[in-house]
Short mmCIF file of C-alpha atoms in Angstrom, two decimals:
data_model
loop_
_atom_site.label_atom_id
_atom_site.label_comp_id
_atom_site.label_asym_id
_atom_site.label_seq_id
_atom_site.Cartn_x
_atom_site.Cartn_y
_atom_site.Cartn_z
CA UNK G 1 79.32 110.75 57.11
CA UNK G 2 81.68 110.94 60.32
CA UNK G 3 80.94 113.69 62.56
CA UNK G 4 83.52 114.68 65.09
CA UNK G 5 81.45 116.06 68.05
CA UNK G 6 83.65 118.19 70.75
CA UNK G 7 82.06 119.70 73.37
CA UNK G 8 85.21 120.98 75.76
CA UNK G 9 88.36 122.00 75.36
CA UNK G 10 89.59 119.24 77.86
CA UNK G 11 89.72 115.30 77.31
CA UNK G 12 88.35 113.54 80.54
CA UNK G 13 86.38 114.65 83.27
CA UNK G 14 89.31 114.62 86.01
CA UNK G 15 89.91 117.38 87.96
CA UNK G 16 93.02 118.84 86.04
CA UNK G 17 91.80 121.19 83.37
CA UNK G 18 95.62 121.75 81.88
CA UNK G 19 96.09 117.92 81.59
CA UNK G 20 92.94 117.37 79.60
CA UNK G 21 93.73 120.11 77.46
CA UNK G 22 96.48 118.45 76.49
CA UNK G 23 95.03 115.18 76.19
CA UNK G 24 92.56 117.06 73.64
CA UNK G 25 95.24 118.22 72.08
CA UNK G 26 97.32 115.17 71.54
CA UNK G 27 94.20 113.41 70.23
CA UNK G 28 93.41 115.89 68.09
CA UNK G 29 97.23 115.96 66.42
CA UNK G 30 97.22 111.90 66.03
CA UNK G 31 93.52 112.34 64.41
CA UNK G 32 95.09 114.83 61.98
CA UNK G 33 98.49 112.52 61.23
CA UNK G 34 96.04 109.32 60.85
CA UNK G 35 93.88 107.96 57.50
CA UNK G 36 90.57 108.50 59.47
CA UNK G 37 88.68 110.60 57.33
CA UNK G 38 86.55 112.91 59.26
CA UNK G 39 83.96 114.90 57.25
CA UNK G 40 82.56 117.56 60.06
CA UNK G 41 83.64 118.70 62.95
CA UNK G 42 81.37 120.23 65.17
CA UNK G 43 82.34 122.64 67.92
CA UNK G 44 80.18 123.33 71.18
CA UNK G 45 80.58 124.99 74.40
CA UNK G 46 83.76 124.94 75.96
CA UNK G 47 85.48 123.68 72.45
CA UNK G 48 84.74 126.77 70.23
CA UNK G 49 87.95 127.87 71.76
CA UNK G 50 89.78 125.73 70.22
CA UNK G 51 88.73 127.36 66.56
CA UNK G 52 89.25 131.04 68.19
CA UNK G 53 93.07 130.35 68.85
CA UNK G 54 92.34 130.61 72.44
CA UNK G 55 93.16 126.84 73.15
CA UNK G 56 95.53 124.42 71.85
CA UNK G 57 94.83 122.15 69.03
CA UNK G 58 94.26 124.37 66.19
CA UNK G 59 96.92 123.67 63.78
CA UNK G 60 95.73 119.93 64.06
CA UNK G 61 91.97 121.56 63.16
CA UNK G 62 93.99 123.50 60.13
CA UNK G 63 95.38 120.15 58.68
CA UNK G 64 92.03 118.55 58.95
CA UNK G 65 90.08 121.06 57.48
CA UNK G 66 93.34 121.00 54.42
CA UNK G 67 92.10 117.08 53.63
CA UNK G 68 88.58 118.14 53.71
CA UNK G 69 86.95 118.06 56.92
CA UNK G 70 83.56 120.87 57.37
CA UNK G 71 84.71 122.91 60.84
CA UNK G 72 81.45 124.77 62.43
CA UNK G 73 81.48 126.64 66.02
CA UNK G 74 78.26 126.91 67.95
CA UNK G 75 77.46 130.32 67.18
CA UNK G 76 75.22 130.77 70.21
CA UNK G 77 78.78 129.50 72.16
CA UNK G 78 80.66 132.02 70.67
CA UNK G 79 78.67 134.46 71.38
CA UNK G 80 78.05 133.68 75.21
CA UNK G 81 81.93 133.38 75.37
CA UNK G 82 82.52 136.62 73.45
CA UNK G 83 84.40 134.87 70.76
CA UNK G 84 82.56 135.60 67.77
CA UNK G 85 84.88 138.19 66.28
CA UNK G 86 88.01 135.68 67.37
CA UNK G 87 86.94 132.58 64.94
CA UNK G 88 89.87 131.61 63.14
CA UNK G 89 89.27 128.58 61.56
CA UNK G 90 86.02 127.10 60.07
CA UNK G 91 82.37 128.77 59.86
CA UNK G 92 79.61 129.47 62.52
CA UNK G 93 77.35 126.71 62.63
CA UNK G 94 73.69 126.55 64.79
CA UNK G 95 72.03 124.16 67.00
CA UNK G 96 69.70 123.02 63.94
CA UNK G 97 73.29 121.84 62.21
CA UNK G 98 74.00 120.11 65.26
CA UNK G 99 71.01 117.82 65.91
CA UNK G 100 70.86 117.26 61.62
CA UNK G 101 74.82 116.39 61.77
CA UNK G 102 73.67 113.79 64.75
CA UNK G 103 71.13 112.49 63.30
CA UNK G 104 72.37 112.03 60.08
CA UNK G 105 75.90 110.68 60.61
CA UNK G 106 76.97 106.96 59.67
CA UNK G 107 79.54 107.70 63.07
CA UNK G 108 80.03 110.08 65.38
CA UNK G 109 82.84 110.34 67.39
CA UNK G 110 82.81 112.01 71.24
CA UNK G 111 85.84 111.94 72.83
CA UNK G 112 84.78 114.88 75.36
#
């Protein structure tokens, strides 16, 4: 199993929030137009925005989720953010799903 694991909204740890947002965002688009099978993507922190609409990326989250790939938002994120009700894509996942989807995956991929 490959687990995507995204824990921001923002690529890189530079100073420039809007450029790593983008940077998330362009990865996130070439994941979707590539053959790399991905079969759960896990949200956390800073990245359940990114399934609520309120960041970029989502329509490359839609197309993944259209060839198969499990989407699942921290719910205890969601709910410190106050984006519960705003989930748009995928289902509400726990920290129990996290640390089984890390433990169990073949690969996991980090890229924030």
């Amino acid at each position: 199993m490959t687990f995507l694991y995204l824990s921001s909204d923002c690529l890189g740890g530079g100073t420039d929030e809007e450029l790593g947002r983008k940077l998330l965002a362009l990865f996130l688009a070439k994941l979707a137009a590539s053959d790399i099978h991905v079969d759960l993507i896990g949200c956390v922190n800073g990245a359940v925005k990114l399934t609520t609409g309120e960041g970029q990326g989502l329509e490359s989250l839609k197309a993944l989720q259209g060839r198969g790939s499990r989407i699942a938002s921290c719910g205890t994120c969601l709910d410190h953010l106050g984006l519960r009700e705003s989930l748009r894509i995928g289902e509400v996942g726990s920290m129990d799903m996290t640390v089984q989807m890390l433990a169990g995956a073949d690969k996991v991929i980090r890229p924030c």
